[in-house]
Amino acid sequence: MAKKKLHNDPTEYVSEMLEGFAAANPSHVRRVDETDIVVRADAPVKGKVGVVTGGGSGHEPMHAGYVGKGMLDGAAAGAVFTSPSATDMQELIEVCDGGAGVLAVVKNYEGDIMNFQTASDLAADTEYEQVIVDDDISVSEAEDRTGRRGVAGTVFVHKIAGAKAAQGASLSEVAATAEKAIDNIASMGVALSSCITPEKGEPTVDLSADEIELGIGIHGEPGVERTEHQSADDITERITTDVVKDLDLAMGDEVVAMVNGLGATTQSELYIVARELNRILDGKSIAVHDIWVGEYCTSLDMAGCSISLLRLDDELRELLNYPVETPAVTIAEP
Amino acid sequence: MAKKKLHNDPTEYVSEMLEGFAAANPSHVRRVDETDIVVRADAPVKGKVGVVTGGGSGHEPMHAGYVGKGMLDGAAAGAVFTSPSATDMQELIEVCDGGAGVLAVVKNYEGDIMNFQTASDLAADTEYEQVIVDDDISVSEAEDRTGRRGVAGTVFVHKIAGAKAAQGASLSEVAATAEKAIDNIASMGVALSSCITPEKGEPTVDLSADEIELGIGIHGEPGVERTEHQSADDITERITTDVVKDLDLAMGDEVVAMVNGLGATTQSELYIVARELNRILDGKSIAVHDIWVGEYCTSLDMAGCSISLLRLDDELRELLNYPVETPAVTIAEP
């Protein structure tokens, strides 16, 4: 059954969405003319490392929602579930270069990596580094992360790298701290229903009324297990156990958690998951510094959620709490 | 077809949700022991007018998401789509009374009004006033507002009243400013699919694959027109025209707009609606101070959105921009 959506010509989906986004957030962002690039209203920030990202659309508020003071300097949006072009990424890098270089936060997808690599070659006058986020534990063991995708945990990397840059760190320092964050993040998701892309108008994945898929990717990539639907507590326990194991978390560790809605799941359900997650971590004597609950990295209108954990140390905790003002995340000065 | 949800025992839905909500937001809120009442972590705030609200659950982040500095002092949650009890509301009023009285922001539903009235009688030691929000223009003309329901525009009333109270205004002043806001708010929604309540597990409203319902209530109450699905631009134009007409907006007026997701609709679609809304208002030379885009008052997992407009004057603009820190809305100091 085709699902009704609020859109016009599906081929204009990304462009119209970005036009509305820019109109709603003029104090935070501006759209670079005739592109699908969104940058800070005051970009480039002179003397500050620029932190940028990019990727396919369909994961809103990722990526443009994280553009603003204390987080990203800019983001390039591709078509739905499609990498932005290398020339857009090049323009992104150049527009966000305030003279201290640019760090790109890249999710571990072949197209994104290839196009950012080409873009950085084209933007030859900009000092450039990149980090690759591979937080999805579903598809391989902790020892071999080759096939691991970048998912919702990437938002923590945006937050940490953005704060480090805002504090005046150098390009290599921002990159090193981002790498440290990546090494301490793990995520896993569950789908209760498929997403439906605007152009196709039909489910991407065939899930029956009683089935769920654990470990599904944010574009509907196959997960680790398809199973009968379970209670929120059982699902939360399964995912949390795997994530805790992957990070080798132990009594006395401290984490920030994220319960991320994949698009069509209500906030109330996410809080029911957060409740059980908090209980499980508490039972293991793992300190929960904070729980982010909401839509951070969606898969269009997929129902389901993902859980991400980031193990904190003093530096990461301070950067996580650092004030930020973006359309999707605001943390006021204490 | 029963829809899969992330929950456990449906009768524990609200309680578990609030437990997760409180665990995720300890710096903003606390849950009053053994109740479904959420109040500011530091309630009561001595010498400040307490601003409270309450209503059925299923509209998250309304109501508890707006509890925090600069907005609500507390909120009582009923079962899904059911008024909280008068005794819970009484406790809410008493806990939030810092000595300057309490204003309740009540949506225009019989149960909410009756229970708040009883509660205020029971809380006899608290100076009490209430305002009734009736922003849904779907069910009656501007001249006869009797049957008008309170919907997403209520969030603007929370914001305005909360800021006025934070500035130190008296109970009668906060009530008068809230009334002024209410007189200048109009809202209208559209459903693309029905919501499904946790206990029933089946659609509340029977909408076919090609149908949408204009003016539907946030509990699935009948709207003004059931029609074939249309483009986002056509839907936006229809709703905006009706809302603008109801408020009698004219060239030179200034508004803040809200594009509110009803639960299952993606942020990208809401931005596509925001784009057209902004264009229409711009074409009428109505100044758009800001557009709030996101989920503010949902109807569980209903697909669709509502548009609210609030006509601003100098006082309302200042109060709208006043800093606020709640789980759902944060505005940093300028």
XYZ file of C-alpha atoms in Angstrom:
668
model
C 0.000 0.000 0.000
C 1.421 3.347 -0.982
C 1.738 5.602 2.012
C 0.497 9.157 1.957
C 3.172 11.742 2.586
C 3.232 15.505 2.837
C 5.223 16.296 -0.265
C 4.912 17.654 -3.783
C 7.086 16.494 -6.676
C 9.231 13.772 -5.023
C 12.270 14.887 -7.014
C 12.047 18.288 -5.259
C 11.792 16.696 -1.801
C 15.282 17.596 -0.549
C 15.361 21.035 -2.089
C 11.944 21.998 -0.690
C 12.780 20.575 2.718
C 15.993 22.605 2.882
C 14.168 25.740 1.768
C 11.702 25.308 4.630
C 14.498 24.471 7.044
C 16.439 27.612 6.160
C 13.284 29.756 6.373
C 12.543 28.412 9.864
C 16.073 28.843 11.233
C 17.559 32.066 9.833
C 19.346 32.957 13.069
C 21.269 29.660 13.068
C 21.880 28.795 9.439
C 21.948 29.909 5.848
C 21.659 27.834 2.724
C 24.497 28.367 0.244
C 22.896 29.725 -2.940
C 21.717 27.151 -5.451
C 23.105 24.216 -3.476
C 21.902 21.707 -0.891
C 24.560 22.963 1.515
C 23.588 24.490 4.858
C 26.178 26.419 6.874
C 26.248 28.481 10.053
C 24.764 31.905 9.490
C 28.178 33.402 10.301
C 30.369 30.898 8.420
C 33.294 30.819 8.121
C 34.272 31.500 11.715
C 37.708 33.096 11.482
C 40.477 31.221 13.272
C 38.246 28.291 14.325
C 38.515 24.774 12.929
C 35.498 24.164 10.711
C 33.592 20.954 11.484
C 31.518 19.651 8.592
C 29.597 16.578 7.587
C 27.395 15.338 4.808
C 25.418 12.406 3.608
C 22.169 11.325 2.110
C 18.901 12.959 3.129
C 16.155 11.054 4.934
C 17.812 11.098 8.364
C 16.460 14.447 9.556
C 17.338 16.281 11.742
C 20.679 14.836 10.641
C 22.601 16.563 9.157
C 21.598 20.218 8.831
C 19.815 20.229 12.204
C 23.206 20.115 13.921
C 24.597 23.189 12.168
C 25.093 26.078 14.564
C 27.229 27.533 17.340
C 29.155 24.822 19.174
C 28.475 21.969 16.763
C 28.718 21.797 12.952
C 29.840 24.642 10.699
C 28.092 23.121 7.719
C 26.492 20.064 6.138
C 25.927 18.891 2.587
C 22.710 17.016 1.808
C 22.470 14.422 -0.934
C 19.286 13.031 -2.415
C 17.387 10.639 -0.142
C 19.797 7.884 0.997
C 22.401 9.065 -1.564
C 25.796 10.701 -0.998
C 26.165 14.386 -1.841
C 28.376 15.101 -4.831
C 32.106 15.720 -4.419
C 31.679 19.236 -5.818
C 29.063 20.080 -3.158
C 31.374 18.676 -0.499
C 34.229 20.755 -1.930
C 32.138 23.918 -1.698
C 31.137 22.948 1.853
C 34.780 22.574 2.880
C 35.781 25.865 1.293
C 32.874 27.877 2.721
C 33.566 26.549 6.242
C 37.315 27.169 6.175
C 38.058 30.018 8.578
C 41.813 29.585 8.179
C 42.349 26.874 10.808
C 41.420 23.937 8.602
C 38.360 21.726 8.298
C 37.478 18.401 9.909
C 34.907 16.251 8.131
C 32.875 13.781 10.188
C 32.136 11.011 7.698
C 29.901 8.007 8.249
C 31.306 4.695 7.081
C 29.621 4.398 3.690
C 31.645 3.965 0.525
C 30.044 6.864 -1.373
C 30.425 9.352 1.450
C 34.080 8.433 1.987
C 34.952 8.496 -1.697
C 33.256 11.826 -2.356
C 34.749 13.520 0.710
C 38.177 12.252 -0.378
C 37.737 13.712 -3.857
C 36.345 16.935 -2.382
C 39.341 17.394 -0.102
C 41.675 16.941 -3.090
C 39.708 19.586 -4.994
C 39.729 21.964 -2.016
C 43.504 21.998 -2.188
C 43.954 25.284 -0.307
C 42.194 23.997 2.822
C 44.008 22.022 5.496
C 41.747 18.967 5.839
C 41.312 15.969 8.078
C 38.510 13.445 8.345
C 37.268 10.891 10.819
C 35.129 7.877 9.941
C 32.252 6.961 12.256
C 31.411 3.239 12.411
C 29.239 2.888 15.507
C 26.699 0.308 14.283
C 27.709 -2.936 15.989
C 25.173 -5.057 14.129
C 27.187 -6.272 11.209
C 30.563 -7.293 12.621
C 32.521 -7.983 15.768
C 34.368 -5.267 17.674
C 37.668 -6.683 16.390
C 36.799 -6.242 12.711
C 34.963 -2.989 12.173
C 35.408 -2.845 8.380
C 31.756 -3.272 7.535
C 30.353 -1.239 10.388
C 28.075 1.599 9.348
C 27.818 5.056 10.831
C 24.451 5.631 12.500
C 22.969 7.718 15.325
C 26.105 7.722 17.473
C 27.509 10.100 14.865
C 25.528 12.874 16.552
C 27.709 12.493 19.644
C 30.770 12.910 17.390
C 29.270 16.109 15.949
C 28.707 17.369 19.493
C 32.177 16.475 20.803
C 34.130 17.695 17.762
C 32.048 20.876 17.548
C 32.693 21.716 21.199
C 36.416 20.985 20.900
C 36.653 23.296 17.888
C 34.629 25.972 19.709
C 37.157 25.841 22.546
C 39.884 26.833 20.086
C 41.652 23.502 19.613
C 43.798 22.893 16.535
C 42.731 20.708 13.618
C 44.804 17.754 14.775
C 43.486 18.127 18.336
C 39.866 18.221 17.168
C 40.467 15.162 14.992
C 42.143 13.260 17.839
C 39.292 13.985 20.247
C 36.724 12.972 17.629
C 38.616 9.699 17.141
C 38.567 9.098 20.875
C 34.813 9.601 20.925
C 34.342 7.223 17.986
C 36.361 4.537 19.785
C 33.926 4.788 22.700
C 30.574 4.782 20.865
C 28.428 1.801 19.981
C 24.892 1.707 18.559
C 22.264 -0.808 17.518
C 18.766 -0.363 16.138
C 15.499 -2.196 15.721
C 12.874 -1.709 13.026
C 9.193 -2.353 13.617
C 8.240 -1.247 10.122
C 9.999 -0.321 6.905
C 10.692 3.184 5.729
C 9.125 4.356 2.482
C 11.188 6.587 0.207
C 9.374 9.549 -1.390
C 10.186 8.555 -4.963
C 9.373 4.854 -4.639
C 6.348 5.244 -2.370
C 6.546 1.596 -1.292
C 8.216 -0.114 1.683
C 11.941 -0.705 1.241
C 11.928 -3.785 3.488
C 9.226 -6.415 3.692
C 8.384 -6.830 7.381
C 5.176 -8.638 8.287
C 2.722 -7.462 10.939
C 4.335 -9.643 13.609
C 7.991 -9.250 12.700
C 10.721 -6.901 13.841
C 14.289 -6.658 12.594
C 17.161 -6.209 15.018
C 20.278 -4.412 13.828
C 18.682 -2.967 10.727
C 20.609 -0.166 9.019
C 19.321 3.379 8.669
C 18.687 2.797 4.971
C 16.968 -0.512 5.604
C 20.129 -2.617 5.242
C 19.697 -6.165 6.577
C 20.117 -6.549 10.333
C 21.321 -9.402 12.465
C 18.042 -11.073 13.231
C 14.438 -11.023 12.171
C 12.181 -12.178 14.955
C 8.663 -12.038 16.340
C 7.621 -8.775 17.896
C 8.578 -8.520 21.565
C 7.899 -6.266 24.517
C 9.760 -2.959 24.752
C 11.654 -4.292 27.777
C 12.801 -7.452 25.977
C 13.932 -5.501 22.914
C 15.726 -2.945 25.087
C 17.482 -5.645 27.058
C 18.677 -7.426 23.926
C 20.076 -4.269 22.325
C 21.559 -2.865 25.522
C 23.292 -6.141 26.328
C 24.948 -6.212 22.906
C 26.005 -2.560 23.045
C 27.396 -2.846 26.588
C 29.325 -5.954 25.573
C 30.763 -4.335 22.465
C 32.097 -1.379 24.465
C 33.283 -3.750 27.180
C 31.579 -1.526 29.753
C 32.107 -2.427 33.377
C 30.991 -1.342 36.822
C 32.131 2.202 37.492
C 32.144 3.301 33.849
C 30.129 6.384 32.960
C 28.120 6.819 29.766
C 25.793 9.170 27.965
C 22.968 7.285 26.289
C 20.794 8.060 23.279
C 17.398 6.554 22.531
C 16.868 7.619 18.949
C 13.534 7.396 17.158
C 13.778 6.147 13.586
C 10.940 8.371 12.344
C 7.442 7.053 13.012
C 7.813 5.983 16.634
C 6.279 8.193 19.295
C 8.251 9.993 21.972
C 6.284 8.141 24.632
C 7.555 4.804 23.321
C 11.124 6.121 23.280
C 10.746 7.084 26.941
C 9.492 3.582 27.753
C 12.704 2.272 26.177
C 14.778 4.884 28.065
C 13.245 3.703 31.328
C 14.376 0.109 30.825
C 17.767 1.162 29.459
C 18.329 3.249 32.579
C 17.314 0.327 34.817
C 19.649 -2.090 33.044
C 22.646 0.248 33.255
C 21.859 1.035 36.856
C 21.738 -2.700 37.581
C 25.256 -3.022 36.155
C 26.477 -0.033 38.207
C 27.250 1.892 35.033
C 26.717 5.606 35.721
C 24.316 7.335 33.328
C 25.393 10.958 32.930
C 22.468 11.822 30.652
C 19.971 10.210 28.270
C 19.161 11.916 24.989
C 15.672 10.849 23.906
C 14.153 11.900 20.595
C 14.698 11.832 16.854
C 18.383 12.385 16.114
C 19.099 10.179 13.111
C 15.967 8.896 11.439
C 15.311 6.561 8.578
C 12.473 8.540 6.983
C 9.253 7.087 8.430
C 10.624 3.821 9.775
C 9.090 2.745 13.093
C 11.596 1.639 15.686
C 14.546 3.036 17.550
C 18.240 2.722 18.151
C 20.264 2.851 21.323
C 23.718 4.427 21.399
C 26.142 4.617 24.290
C 29.216 6.823 24.564
C 31.679 6.031 27.341
C 32.757 9.292 28.960
C 35.999 10.503 30.445
C 36.528 13.960 31.909
C 37.293 15.553 28.545
C 34.351 13.985 26.718
C 31.923 14.838 29.559
C 32.987 18.483 29.487
C 32.638 18.641 25.691
C 29.260 16.922 25.783
C 27.939 19.530 28.234
C 29.467 22.480 26.367
C 26.795 25.026 25.325
C 25.406 24.599 21.839
C 22.761 26.311 19.734
C 21.487 24.466 16.695
C 17.998 23.836 15.326
C 17.994 20.294 16.747
C 20.039 20.554 19.947
C 20.343 23.476 22.344
C 22.265 23.426 25.599
C 22.224 26.740 27.439
C 25.155 28.160 29.405
C 25.039 26.755 32.940
C -3.972 -4.595 11.156
C -2.651 -4.182 14.670
C 0.361 -1.942 14.718
C 3.517 -2.917 16.540
C 4.541 -0.516 19.275
C 7.419 -0.297 21.700
C 5.561 -0.921 24.907
C 4.956 -3.508 27.607
C 1.671 -3.849 29.472
C -0.487 -1.159 27.803
C -2.042 -0.250 31.164
C 1.456 0.763 32.374
C 2.105 2.903 29.293
C 1.829 6.322 30.949
C 3.570 5.343 34.150
C 6.524 3.755 32.336
C 6.772 6.665 29.936
C 6.913 9.151 32.808
C 9.504 7.050 34.618
C 11.721 7.152 31.524
C 11.035 10.846 31.041
C 12.051 11.686 34.608
C 15.171 9.497 34.363
C 16.246 11.299 31.192
C 15.646 14.830 32.487
C 16.659 14.996 36.162
C 18.111 18.487 35.878
C 14.810 19.916 34.612
C 12.085 17.914 36.318
C 11.086 15.563 39.055
C 8.138 13.242 39.258
C 6.007 13.664 42.365
C 6.145 10.342 44.217
C 3.519 7.783 43.280
C 1.721 10.152 40.898
C 1.702 10.989 37.212
C 2.625 14.579 38.065
C 5.854 16.101 36.777
C 7.104 19.383 38.261
C 10.172 21.572 37.949
C 13.112 20.083 39.814
C 13.086 23.168 42.076
C 9.292 23.507 42.529
C 7.750 25.474 44.091
C 9.606 28.623 43.059
C 9.107 30.991 45.959
C 7.359 34.245 45.107
C 6.738 33.329 41.457
C 3.310 32.579 39.987
C 3.129 28.849 39.280
C 2.005 27.963 35.758
C 0.549 24.481 35.428
C -1.352 22.385 32.948
C -2.644 18.887 32.533
C -4.502 16.627 30.218
C -4.608 13.211 28.697
C -1.400 11.483 27.630
C -0.664 10.660 23.998
C 0.309 14.190 22.965
C 3.996 13.995 23.910
C 6.054 16.112 24.358
C 2.918 17.839 25.676
C 2.590 18.277 28.598
C 5.587 17.298 30.743
C 8.073 18.248 28.014
C 7.303 21.909 28.704
C 8.068 21.764 32.410
C 11.175 23.753 33.281
C 12.679 27.180 33.815
C 10.701 29.852 31.960
C 7.709 27.720 31.016
C 5.567 25.351 33.102
C 6.035 24.654 36.792
C 4.221 21.359 36.528
C 1.911 19.121 34.540
C -0.479 16.306 35.407
C -0.791 13.408 32.978
C -3.966 11.389 32.591
C -4.298 8.037 30.906
C -4.075 8.167 27.100
C -6.632 10.708 25.818
C -8.205 10.923 29.312
C -8.257 13.798 31.795
C -6.121 13.506 34.917
C -8.076 13.135 38.132
C -9.107 16.153 40.177
C -7.009 14.904 43.098
C -3.877 14.758 40.907
C -4.634 18.254 39.668
C -5.114 19.401 43.269
C -1.714 18.016 44.219
C -0.204 19.668 41.137
C -1.625 23.047 42.133
C -0.428 22.716 45.716
C 3.082 21.528 44.838
C 3.539 24.413 42.371
C 2.273 27.145 44.694
C 5.236 29.309 45.664
C 3.013 31.797 47.441
C 2.087 33.986 44.465
C -0.765 31.818 43.234
C -1.170 29.347 40.384
C -2.427 29.779 36.823
C -3.740 26.674 35.068
C -3.624 26.567 31.275
C -6.565 24.335 30.410
C -7.501 23.069 26.976
C -11.166 23.310 26.062
C -12.307 19.780 26.883
C -15.118 19.139 29.317
C -13.219 16.688 31.534
C -10.132 18.870 31.843
C -12.198 21.938 32.739
C -14.396 20.104 35.240
C -11.484 18.401 36.995
C -9.382 21.561 37.203
C -12.415 23.368 38.641
C -12.867 20.717 41.318
C -9.132 20.678 41.981
C -9.014 24.421 42.535
C -11.896 24.132 45.015
C -10.008 21.404 46.875
C -6.768 23.419 46.868
C -8.538 26.106 48.848
C -5.377 27.684 50.260
C -3.981 28.492 46.829
C -4.920 31.631 44.920
C -5.982 30.198 41.572
C -6.894 31.377 38.092
C -7.342 29.490 34.881
C -7.441 30.226 31.175
C -9.130 28.052 28.560
C -7.356 27.485 25.245
C -9.643 26.974 22.231
C -7.379 27.460 19.222
C -8.755 24.759 16.899
C -10.759 26.653 14.275
C -12.107 23.522 12.608
C -15.372 23.052 14.398
C -16.946 26.485 14.603
C -16.763 30.046 13.367
C -14.657 32.703 15.075
C -17.851 34.281 16.451
C -18.971 31.148 18.328
C -15.998 29.460 19.930
C -17.962 27.222 22.294
C -17.034 23.945 20.651
C -13.476 24.836 19.806
C -10.876 22.452 21.147
C -7.464 23.263 22.531
C -4.684 21.900 20.341
C -1.052 22.693 19.446
C -1.391 26.463 19.848
C -1.581 25.735 23.578
C 2.208 25.409 23.533
C 2.470 29.104 22.673
C 0.269 29.845 25.711
C 2.597 27.777 27.893
C 5.555 29.745 26.535
C 3.965 33.179 26.936
C 2.479 32.575 30.392
C 5.672 30.901 31.612
C 7.810 33.835 30.509
C 5.425 36.382 32.038
C 5.532 34.534 35.353
C 9.337 34.259 35.163
C 9.508 38.047 34.773
C 7.771 38.386 38.137
C 4.277 39.385 37.039
C 1.312 38.913 39.392
C -1.273 36.162 38.975
C -3.817 38.475 37.379
C -1.171 39.893 35.025
C -0.027 36.432 33.928
C -3.656 35.411 33.364
C -4.397 38.565 31.354
C -1.373 38.070 29.103
C -2.260 34.410 28.587
C -5.790 35.482 27.582
C -4.349 37.968 25.119
C -2.243 35.219 23.558
C -5.255 32.896 23.327
C -7.260 35.594 21.530
C -4.529 35.762 18.909
C -3.921 32.055 18.237
C -5.584 29.868 15.642
C -4.759 26.310 14.597
C -5.937 23.660 12.172
C -4.726 20.144 11.479
C -4.803 17.454 8.850
C -4.593 13.697 9.339
C -3.100 11.378 6.755
C -3.609 8.319 8.938
C -5.330 7.454 12.195
C -3.640 7.180 15.538
C -3.665 3.827 17.318
C -4.088 3.823 21.089
C -1.876 1.404 23.052
C -4.770 -0.387 24.732
C -6.975 -0.780 21.673
C -4.178 -1.492 19.188
C -6.422 -0.622 16.230
C -6.967 2.611 14.276
C -9.318 5.084 15.983
C -10.460 6.578 12.680
C -11.070 4.708 9.447
C -9.170 6.577 6.721
C -8.593 4.810 3.417
C -5.286 4.778 1.550
C -6.277 7.783 -0.573
C -8.110 9.864 2.017
C -7.056 12.661 4.322
C -9.113 14.456 6.944
C -8.885 18.213 7.350
C -9.549 19.717 10.762
C -9.305 16.431 12.643
C -8.944 16.718 16.435
C -5.913 15.523 18.358
C -7.911 12.567 19.663
C -9.263 11.730 16.220
C -12.434 13.827 16.587
C -14.194 14.408 13.249
C -12.804 17.241 11.161
C -14.400 19.575 8.655
C -13.766 17.659 5.479
C -12.630 14.281 4.300
C -11.063 14.496 0.876
C -8.673 12.823 -1.535
C -5.011 13.101 -0.680
C -3.443 16.276 -2.039
C 0.010 17.760 -2.480
C 1.732 19.295 0.537
C 1.397 22.723 -1.069
C -2.356 22.364 -1.628
C -2.941 21.142 1.918
C -0.789 23.921 3.339
C -2.600 26.554 1.305
C -6.008 25.320 2.429
C -5.118 25.282 6.117
C -3.159 28.532 6.053
C -5.974 30.356 4.270
C -8.481 29.271 6.917
C -6.180 30.141 9.828
C -5.269 33.551 8.394
C -8.947 34.305 7.803
C -9.943 33.268 11.309
C -7.377 35.596 12.872
C -8.303 38.308 10.374
C -4.617 38.779 9.630
C -3.710 41.597 7.297
C -0.715 43.099 5.575
C 1.732 44.413 8.175
C 0.734 41.967 10.923
C 3.480 39.881 12.489
C 3.125 36.235 13.516
C 5.019 33.310 14.937
C 4.074 30.079 13.173
C 4.137 26.462 14.259
C 4.194 23.442 11.966
C 3.426 20.628 14.373
C 3.899 16.968 13.532
C 1.087 14.731 14.776
C 3.392 11.818 15.531
C 4.348 9.678 12.550
C 5.183 12.380 10.043
C 8.842 13.044 9.302
C 10.610 16.295 10.027
C 11.459 16.635 6.344
C 7.753 16.699 5.454
C 7.101 19.307 8.150
C 9.801 21.494 6.607
C 8.181 21.113 3.177
C 4.966 22.436 4.762
C 6.904 25.219 6.515
C 8.349 26.291 3.175
C 4.935 26.777 1.589
C 3.492 28.384 4.733
C 6.333 30.896 4.713
C 5.748 31.643 1.027
C 2.023 32.184 1.518
C 2.490 34.542 4.473
C 5.231 36.374 2.633
C 2.874 36.785 -0.333
C 0.334 38.407 1.977
C 3.009 40.698 3.473
C 2.499 39.141 6.902
C 5.824 39.211 8.751
C 7.001 35.823 10.038
C 8.997 36.342 13.232
C 9.835 32.647 13.597
C 8.591 29.199 12.576
C 8.584 26.388 15.110
C 8.849 23.077 13.249
C 8.652 19.723 15.005
C 6.502 17.613 17.273
C 4.871 19.850 19.887
C 1.419 18.337 20.402
C 1.057 14.907 18.885
C -1.801 12.496 18.551
C 0.144 9.331 19.343
C 1.259 7.915 15.974
C -1.110 9.838 13.718
C 0.449 10.939 10.426
C -0.225 14.538 9.507
C 0.410 17.970 10.891
C -1.202 21.111 12.197
C -0.446 24.739 11.546
C -0.805 27.340 14.306
C -0.326 31.081 14.049
C 0.035 33.543 16.920
C -0.277 37.242 16.090
C 2.457 39.117 17.935
C 2.609 42.518 19.551
C 5.655 43.902 21.346
C 4.812 42.185 24.634
C 4.072 38.777 23.112
C 7.216 38.904 20.931
C 9.393 39.633 23.945
C 7.789 36.825 25.955
C 8.095 34.378 23.072
C 11.829 35.061 22.826
C 12.398 34.925 26.594
C 14.987 32.265 27.557
C 13.564 28.873 28.480
C 14.984 25.494 29.471
C 12.681 22.510 29.243
C 13.119 19.009 27.831
C 11.199 19.967 24.671
C 12.064 23.638 24.114
C 15.276 25.467 24.928
C 15.983 29.081 24.064
C 19.379 30.297 25.274
C 20.055 33.789 26.613
C 20.821 36.090 23.689
